Structures are given as structure tokens and as C-alpha cells.
Short mmCIF file of C-alpha atoms and ligand atoms in Angstrom, two decimals:
data_model
loop_
_atom_site.label_atom_id
_atom_site.label_comp_id
_atom_site.label_asym_id
_atom_site.label_seq_id
_atom_site.Cartn_x
_atom_site.Cartn_y
_atom_site.Cartn_z
CA UNK A 143 -29.40 -9.34 -21.59
CA UNK A 144 -26.04 -8.14 -20.36
CA UNK A 145 -27.20 -4.51 -20.40
CA UNK A 146 -30.08 -5.30 -18.07
CA UNK A 147 -27.78 -6.87 -15.49
CA UNK A 148 -27.56 -5.06 -12.17
CA UNK A 149 -24.46 -2.97 -11.59
CA UNK A 150 -22.63 -3.56 -8.34
CA UNK A 151 -20.23 -1.27 -6.53
CA UNK A 152 -18.71 -0.68 -3.16
CA UNK A 153 -15.71 -0.16 -0.95
CA UNK A 154 -13.47 -3.00 0.21
CA UNK A 155 -10.85 -2.63 2.94
CA UNK A 156 -7.66 -4.66 2.67
CA UNK A 157 -6.23 -5.04 6.16
CA UNK A 158 -3.61 -7.04 8.01
CA UNK A 159 -0.29 -6.83 9.81
CA UNK A 160 2.69 -5.22 8.07
CA UNK A 161 4.24 -7.25 5.23
CA UNK A 162 1.48 -9.86 4.77
CA UNK A 163 0.97 -8.77 1.14
CA UNK A 164 -1.88 -6.23 1.24
CA UNK A 165 -0.44 -3.92 -1.40
CA UNK A 166 0.52 -6.85 -3.61
CA UNK A 167 -3.08 -8.09 -3.43
CA UNK A 168 -4.38 -4.61 -4.26
CA UNK A 169 -2.12 -4.29 -7.30
CA UNK A 170 -3.10 -7.77 -8.53
CA UNK A 171 -6.82 -7.10 -8.19
CA UNK A 172 -6.70 -3.69 -9.86
CA UNK A 173 -4.20 -4.79 -12.51
CA UNK A 174 -2.11 -1.64 -12.05
CA UNK A 175 0.73 -0.77 -9.70
CA UNK A 176 -1.26 1.44 -7.38
CA UNK A 177 0.73 0.90 -4.19
CA UNK A 178 4.45 0.41 -3.70
CA UNK A 179 5.65 -2.98 -2.47
CA UNK A 180 8.89 -3.80 -0.69
CA UNK A 181 10.26 -6.59 1.49
CA UNK A 182 10.35 -4.20 4.44
CA UNK A 183 7.45 -4.11 6.93
CA UNK A 184 5.49 -0.84 7.29
CA UNK A 185 5.93 0.16 3.66
CA UNK A 186 2.41 1.55 3.15
CA UNK A 187 1.71 4.67 5.21
CA UNK A 188 -1.50 6.00 3.66
CA UNK A 189 -4.95 4.82 2.82
CA UNK A 190 -4.77 4.18 -0.93
CA UNK A 191 -7.77 3.49 -3.13
CA UNK A 192 -7.34 1.19 -6.11
CA UNK A 193 -10.32 1.18 -8.45
CA UNK A 194 -11.36 -1.73 -10.64
CA UNK A 195 -14.09 -1.02 -13.20
CA UNK A 196 -15.80 -3.76 -15.21
CA UNK A 197 -19.00 -3.95 -17.24
CA UNK A 198 -20.90 -5.32 -14.27
CA UNK A 199 -19.17 -3.72 -11.28
CA UNK A 200 -16.88 -1.10 -9.85
CA UNK A 201 -14.84 -2.11 -6.82
CA UNK A 202 -12.96 0.46 -4.79
CA UNK A 203 -10.28 -1.46 -2.89
CA UNK A 204 -8.68 0.41 -0.02
CA UNK A 205 -5.11 -0.56 0.81
CA UNK A 206 -4.15 0.31 4.36
CA UNK A 207 -0.99 0.57 6.45
CA UNK A 208 -0.13 -2.62 8.33
CA UNK A 209 -1.74 -2.63 11.77
CA UNK A 210 0.94 -3.03 14.45
CA UNK A 211 1.83 -2.01 17.97
CA UNK A 212 3.15 1.50 17.34
CA UNK A 213 6.42 2.74 18.81
CA UNK A 214 6.17 6.36 17.59
CA UNK A 215 3.61 8.94 16.46
CA UNK A 216 3.86 7.93 12.80
CA UNK A 217 3.08 4.32 13.74
CA UNK A 218 0.19 5.47 15.87
CA UNK A 219 -1.28 7.66 13.11
CA UNK A 220 -1.00 5.09 10.36
CA UNK A 221 -2.38 2.27 12.50
CA UNK A 222 -5.35 4.52 13.28
CA UNK A 223 -5.84 5.25 9.56
CA UNK A 224 -6.13 1.52 8.94
CA UNK A 225 -8.59 1.00 11.80
CA UNK A 226 -10.80 3.90 10.68
CA UNK A 227 -11.14 2.43 7.19
CA UNK A 228 -13.17 -0.45 8.61
CA UNK A 229 -16.01 1.93 9.45
CA UNK A 230 -16.55 3.15 5.91
CA UNK A 231 -16.45 -0.05 3.85
CA UNK A 232 -18.96 -2.64 2.61
CA UNK A 233 -16.58 -5.58 2.89
CA UNK A 234 -13.30 -6.45 4.59
CA UNK A 235 -10.47 -8.55 3.18
CA UNK A 236 -8.24 -9.60 6.07
CA UNK A 237 -4.89 -11.11 5.14
CA UNK A 238 -2.72 -13.55 7.10
CA UNK A 239 0.78 -14.66 6.11
CA UNK A 240 0.85 -18.47 6.03
CA UNK A 241 4.55 -18.48 6.94
CA UNK A 242 3.92 -16.54 10.17
CA UNK A 243 0.74 -18.18 11.44
CA UNK A 244 -1.59 -16.19 13.70
CA UNK A 245 0.40 -13.71 15.81
CA UNK A 246 -0.75 -11.49 18.69
CA UNK A 247 -1.01 -8.58 16.23
CA UNK A 248 -3.25 -10.73 14.01
CA UNK A 249 -5.44 -11.40 17.05
CA UNK A 250 -5.90 -7.66 17.55
CA UNK A 251 -7.06 -7.39 13.94
CA UNK A 252 -9.43 -10.36 14.34
CA UNK A 253 -11.03 -8.39 17.17
CA UNK A 254 -11.29 -5.24 15.03
CA UNK A 255 -13.01 -7.24 12.30
CA UNK A 256 -15.36 -8.73 14.87
CA UNK A 257 -16.20 -5.27 16.24
CA UNK A 258 -16.78 -3.85 12.74
CA UNK A 259 -19.57 -6.40 12.20
CA UNK A 260 -19.05 -6.37 8.42
CA UNK A 261 -18.92 -9.21 5.96
CA UNK A 262 -15.33 -10.33 5.69
CA UNK A 263 -13.13 -12.65 3.65
CA UNK A 264 -9.96 -14.14 5.13
CA UNK A 265 -6.95 -14.72 2.90
CA UNK A 266 -4.15 -17.07 3.85
CA UNK A 267 -1.49 -15.48 1.65
CA UNK A 268 2.01 -16.48 0.45
CA UNK A 269 0.79 -20.02 -0.05
CA UNK A 270 3.51 -20.45 -2.67
CA UNK A 271 6.05 -20.52 0.18
CA UNK A 272 4.45 -23.46 2.03
CA UNK A 273 2.82 -26.72 1.09
CA UNK A 274 -0.95 -26.26 0.81
CA UNK A 275 -1.60 -28.62 3.72
CA UNK A 276 0.02 -26.15 6.11
CA UNK A 277 -2.78 -23.66 5.40
CA UNK A 278 -5.38 -26.06 6.82
CA UNK A 279 -4.81 -25.38 10.53
CA UNK A 280 -4.94 -21.64 9.79
CA UNK A 281 -8.19 -22.04 7.88
CA UNK A 282 -9.70 -23.93 10.81
CA UNK A 283 -8.44 -21.40 13.36
CA UNK A 284 -9.68 -18.49 11.23
CA UNK A 285 -13.15 -20.04 10.97
CA UNK A 286 -13.23 -20.42 14.74
CA UNK A 287 -12.27 -16.77 15.32
CA UNK A 288 -14.84 -15.10 13.04
CA UNK A 289 -17.72 -16.02 10.80
CA UNK A 290 -15.87 -15.26 7.54
CA UNK A 291 -17.87 -15.49 4.33
CA UNK A 292 -14.90 -17.28 2.78
CA UNK A 293 -11.40 -18.32 3.71
CA UNK A 294 -9.15 -18.47 0.65
CA UNK A 295 -5.51 -19.60 0.40
CA UNK A 296 -3.81 -17.22 -2.04
CA UNK A 297 -0.53 -16.25 -3.56
CA UNK A 298 -0.64 -12.60 -4.50
CA UNK A 299 2.90 -12.99 -5.79
CA UNK A 300 1.99 -15.48 -8.51
CA UNK A 301 -1.74 -14.71 -8.77
CA UNK A 302 -3.09 -17.97 -7.30
CA UNK A 303 -6.78 -17.69 -6.40
CA UNK A 304 -6.95 -13.97 -7.16
CA UNK A 305 -9.78 -14.56 -9.68
CA UNK A 306 -11.68 -16.58 -7.09
CA UNK A 307 -11.23 -13.76 -4.59
CA UNK A 308 -12.48 -11.11 -7.03
CA UNK A 309 -15.51 -13.23 -7.90
CA UNK A 310 -16.44 -13.47 -4.22
CA UNK A 311 -15.84 -9.77 -3.59
CA UNK A 312 -18.21 -8.78 -6.39
CA UNK A 313 -20.77 -11.34 -5.25
CA UNK A 314 -20.94 -9.72 -1.80
CA UNK A 315 -21.10 -6.09 -2.97
CA UNK A 316 -24.44 -4.29 -3.04
CA UNK A 317 -26.04 -2.83 -6.14
CA UNK A 318 -24.70 0.65 -6.60
CA UNK A 319 -23.52 3.47 -8.86
CA UNK A 320 -20.23 4.03 -10.61
CA UNK A 321 -18.27 6.30 -8.27
CA UNK A 322 -15.31 6.96 -10.56
CA UNK A 323 -14.78 7.34 -14.33
CA UNK A 324 -13.77 4.13 -16.15
CA UNK A 325 -10.17 5.18 -16.71
CA UNK A 326 -9.40 6.18 -13.11
CA UNK A 327 -7.57 3.50 -11.12
CA UNK A 328 -6.67 5.42 -7.97
CA UNK A 329 -7.74 8.39 -5.86
CA UNK A 330 -4.14 9.50 -5.48
CA UNK A 331 -2.50 12.34 -7.42
CA UNK A 332 0.43 11.99 -9.80
CA UNK A 333 2.59 13.77 -7.21
CA UNK A 334 1.70 11.25 -4.53
CA UNK A 335 2.48 8.32 -6.82
CA UNK A 336 5.82 9.85 -7.85
CA UNK A 337 6.77 10.44 -4.20
CA UNK A 338 5.97 6.83 -3.42
CA UNK A 339 8.03 5.57 -6.36
CA UNK A 340 11.04 7.46 -5.01
CA UNK A 341 10.40 6.14 -1.49
CA UNK A 342 10.14 2.58 -2.84
CA UNK A 343 13.63 2.79 -4.34
CA UNK A 344 15.05 4.34 -1.16
CA UNK A 345 13.49 1.53 0.89
CA UNK A 346 14.75 -1.18 -1.44
CA UNK A 347 18.32 0.07 -1.31
CA UNK A 348 18.66 0.70 2.44
CA UNK A 349 18.51 -1.45 5.57
CA UNK A 350 17.65 -1.63 9.27
CA UNK A 351 16.37 1.69 10.66
CA UNK A 352 17.00 3.74 7.51
CA UNK A 353 13.90 2.70 5.50
CA UNK A 354 11.65 3.49 8.45
CA UNK A 355 13.17 6.96 8.72
CA UNK A 356 12.65 7.84 5.05
CA UNK A 357 9.92 10.14 3.80
CA UNK A 358 9.63 11.90 0.45
CA UNK A 359 8.25 15.34 -0.22
CA UNK A 360 7.61 16.57 -3.75
CA UNK A 361 8.55 20.26 -3.65
CA UNK A 362 8.01 21.02 -7.31
CA UNK A 363 6.18 19.25 -10.10
CA UNK A 364 6.02 21.40 -13.23
CA UNK A 365 5.09 20.64 -16.77
CA UNK A 366 7.76 21.85 -19.22
CA UNK A 367 7.63 22.04 -23.04
CA UNK A 368 8.06 18.85 -25.12
CA UNK A 369 6.24 16.54 -22.71
CA UNK A 370 8.82 17.00 -19.96
CA UNK A 371 8.01 17.11 -16.27
CA UNK A 372 10.41 18.77 -13.88
CA UNK A 373 10.30 17.16 -10.44
CA UNK A 374 12.20 18.31 -7.37
CA UNK A 375 11.89 15.98 -4.41
CA UNK A 376 13.38 15.91 -0.94
CA UNK A 377 14.11 12.63 0.81
CA UNK A 378 13.81 13.27 4.53
CA UNK A 379 15.70 11.20 7.08
CA UNK A 380 16.01 11.50 10.84
CA UNK A 381 19.76 11.60 11.40
CA UNK A 382 22.95 12.78 9.71
CA UNK A 383 24.28 9.21 9.66
CA UNK A 384 21.21 8.23 7.62
CA UNK A 385 21.76 11.11 5.22
CA UNK A 386 25.30 9.87 4.62
CA UNK A 387 23.95 6.43 3.76
CA UNK A 388 21.33 7.80 1.37
CA UNK A 389 23.76 10.06 -0.43
CA UNK A 390 26.40 7.33 -0.53
CA UNK A 391 30.05 7.46 -1.55
CA UNK A 392 30.43 10.29 -4.08
CA UNK A 393 26.65 10.50 -4.31
CA UNK A 394 26.38 7.02 -5.77
CA UNK A 395 23.43 5.86 -3.66
CA UNK A 396 21.32 8.92 -4.43
CA UNK A 397 22.16 8.52 -8.10
CA UNK A 398 20.98 4.88 -8.05
CA UNK A 399 17.73 5.82 -6.31
CA UNK A 400 17.16 8.63 -8.81
CA UNK A 401 17.88 6.53 -11.89
CA UNK A 402 15.72 3.68 -10.77
CA UNK A 403 12.84 5.93 -9.66
CA UNK A 404 13.00 7.97 -12.88
CA UNK A 405 12.51 4.86 -14.99
CA UNK A 406 9.30 4.01 -13.12
CA UNK A 407 8.12 7.62 -13.05
CA UNK A 408 8.50 8.08 -16.81
CA UNK A 409 6.64 4.88 -17.48
CA UNK A 410 3.86 5.92 -15.12
CA UNK A 411 3.54 9.51 -16.35
CA UNK A 412 4.13 8.55 -19.97
CA UNK A 413 6.27 11.67 -20.23
CA UNK A 414 9.95 12.46 -19.86
CA UNK A 415 10.94 13.40 -16.35
CA UNK A 416 13.79 15.47 -15.00
CA UNK A 417 14.24 14.36 -11.42
CA UNK A 418 16.19 16.42 -8.94
CA UNK A 419 16.69 14.68 -5.59
CA UNK A 420 17.85 16.20 -2.31
CA UNK A 421 18.38 14.58 1.08
CA UNK A 422 17.53 16.56 4.21
CA UNK A 423 17.63 15.75 7.91
CA UNK A 424 14.58 16.46 10.03
CA UNK A 425 15.47 15.04 13.43
CA UNK A 426 12.92 12.53 14.74
CA UNK A 427 10.29 13.60 12.21
CA UNK A 428 8.30 10.44 13.02
CA UNK A 429 7.58 11.89 16.44
CA UNK A 430 6.80 15.43 15.26
CA UNK A 431 3.11 16.19 14.56
CA UNK A 432 3.96 19.15 12.29
CA UNK A 433 6.39 17.11 10.24
CA UNK A 434 3.81 14.35 9.86
CA UNK A 435 1.36 16.91 8.55
CA UNK A 436 3.89 18.35 6.10
CA UNK A 437 4.68 14.85 4.82
CA UNK A 438 1.03 13.86 4.34
CA UNK A 439 0.76 11.41 7.24
CA UNK A 440 -1.58 13.30 9.54
N1 GTP B 236 6.24 -15.38 -1.80
C1 GTP B 236 5.28 -14.45 -1.72
N2 GTP B 236 5.60 -13.19 -1.41
C2 GTP B 236 4.61 -12.29 -1.35
C3 GTP B 236 3.25 -12.60 -1.58
N3 GTP B 236 2.52 -11.49 -1.44
C4 GTP B 236 3.38 -10.50 -1.12
N4 GTP B 236 4.65 -10.98 -1.06
C5 GTP B 236 5.88 -10.25 -0.72
O1 GTP B 236 5.79 -9.83 0.63
C6 GTP B 236 6.43 -8.58 0.80
C7 GTP B 236 5.45 -7.57 1.39
O2 GTP B 236 4.42 -7.33 0.45
P1 GTP B 236 3.50 -6.04 0.53
O3 GTP B 236 2.44 -6.17 -0.49
O4 GTP B 236 4.35 -4.80 0.50
O5 GTP B 236 2.90 -6.21 2.00
P2 GTP B 236 1.97 -5.22 2.80
O6 GTP B 236 1.03 -6.05 3.60
O7 GTP B 236 1.35 -4.22 1.89
O8 GTP B 236 3.02 -4.53 3.77
P3 GTP B 236 2.91 -3.10 4.54
O9 GTP B 236 2.59 -2.05 3.52
O10 GTP B 236 4.27 -2.94 5.09
O11 GTP B 236 1.86 -3.25 5.59
C8 GTP B 236 6.94 -8.18 -0.58
O12 GTP B 236 8.29 -8.58 -0.68
C9 GTP B 236 6.08 -8.98 -1.52
O13 GTP B 236 6.69 -9.26 -2.76
C10 GTP B 236 2.94 -13.97 -1.91
O14 GTP B 236 1.82 -14.36 -2.15
N5 GTP B 236 4.00 -14.84 -1.96
MG1 MG B 237 1.53 -2.17 1.81
#
């Protein structure tokens, strides 16, 4: 009687410190690249919904920025975004990085989870980087710190225990309606996704302070004849020295970012894309409330 089975749905927050693998987990669970992933901490800056629809359930996973001790207004805003998500969800997935143990920032998040008084699952992620026995002390410590429904060692990178996690998530969700059409896998617009794809390439190719100072604004996104999309995007940085790095010798760096982003964009849009990239300096935009608003971070 499959058709008589109850349908479950709900909202699931994915939270944790920067770089523990939240976006990788989201992408694995949804089966689509919803959020960008890089080796650099503080990659995700928005609340991003990734929607998984099955015959028996619809799960709306919410990827969040890594919760950290902020050093500027951007950090403050995005950390707040992550904290606020806890209020609106049915279930929390809290992720630890097995290679880092439980840090003081993790302790702050444990306390947020405690205060939220929601059912929660703890993941000990990146288990592929350590022998499984090293997860045991973390599992014990996690159990002591909160009454988690489950504590699961995972590797989002190679998919270990992702099915087990999804099974548990659906088990704990309430009966509910389908919030989104079957084909929709995110709440974000094409423009947002394209901006993120450009930012991902800029982050991958730069180092130290530069990635943190990068933001992307899509200034134009127009459909042209013959399935072509014209996209004009500005990569904002905070200083002239950073602009020089992003443009590169004879424009080589910007060209690499553009070529690499365009490949992903075309695949995602399933259309040809003409990508025009500019680099502009907006001094200390991470501390400027108006700039944060313009860039979609407020
Ligand atoms: N070896 C290994 N690497 C992983 C795993 N999960 C994620 N990573 C890597 O860890 C890095 C950070 O992953 P993200 O998914 O961007 O982490 P995040 O928690 O979303 O980070 P922020 O958005 O900065 O908060 C990337 O290089 C991933 O490829 C894992 O299970 N094993
Ligand atoms: Mg992320």
C-alpha cells in the first residue's frame, strides 16, 4: 500500500564551524551541487535551502554559514543567519570535524543546540581522514554534551553513512505537505547560483586574505537568442593589491576564473553562456552595511 503511506516533510538545519563539511553534506544528501565547496573556511555566506523530494518525503535541508567568532560585520551577519535558522527548523544536523576534535567554537554551537531544544543528530565528519577508533572519544563527548538522537561518523567526501543519515532524518520528520514542486532542488535563483560559481573559482585560485575579501555581484543576466545567456558580473575586492591579484599578469587570473566558472555555469543552466567579468575595489566592504546589503549579505 505504498500510496497509503504517510508523507513526511520538514526543515533540517545543517550547522557547524566553518570548513567542517556542511555544504558537502548538503550536496550529497540532495544529490545536486546546491552549495559551493572550497578548502577555505567561511565559504558559505547565505542560508541555502537544498530540497530532496522522494515518494514518501520531502526534506528541506538548510545549509548555513560556519558559526565562528566574527572579526567584522560580514562575519557577524552571517553567524547570526546561521543561529537564526535554528529557530525555524524541525531537526538539527550538527557537524564536527574528526580531525579537529571539539574546539571552543564547537562548544558555543553545542550550547546553541541545547538552547534550541530541538531534536538533533551529531555527525563526526571527515572520518576518511582518521582511523574509525579516533571517532570514539568524540562520540562519547558528544553524547555527554547533548541528548542527540544519533551520533554518526560520516565521510561526506566519499559518501560513507550518508544513507544512514538520510534514513534517520526522515524517521524524525513529522507528517507534512510537499512544500516545493518535485523538480525544484533549491530556493535560490539562477543568478545567485551563477554568482556563487564565479566566487567558488575565485576562492579556489587565491590565497590568504584574498578569498575572504571576494564577493560577486551579477549586474546583468539576459536571455539572448539561440539559447544564449549574457552574464555580466563584478568581482568585488577590498584593496587595489587584491584587484591586481585577481586580474593577474596580462589578465591571466581573471581569464582562468572566467573559463572555469563558465564551464560550470553552462552545465548548470543547460544553455550557452557569455560571461563578462570585471574586478572592482570597494574598500573594506565587509565592514560596510550598505555594501553588505548590495551584495546580498544583509
Ligand atoms: N576528507 C574529507 N574532506 C571533506 C569531507 N567533507 C568535506 N570535506 C572537505 O572539507 C572542505 C570544506 O568543506 P565544505 O563543505 O565547504 O565545508 P563547510 O562546513 O560548508 O564550510 P563553510 O561554508 O566555510 O562553513 C572542502 O575541501 C571539502 O572537500 C569529508 O568527509 N572528508
Ligand atoms: Mg559551506
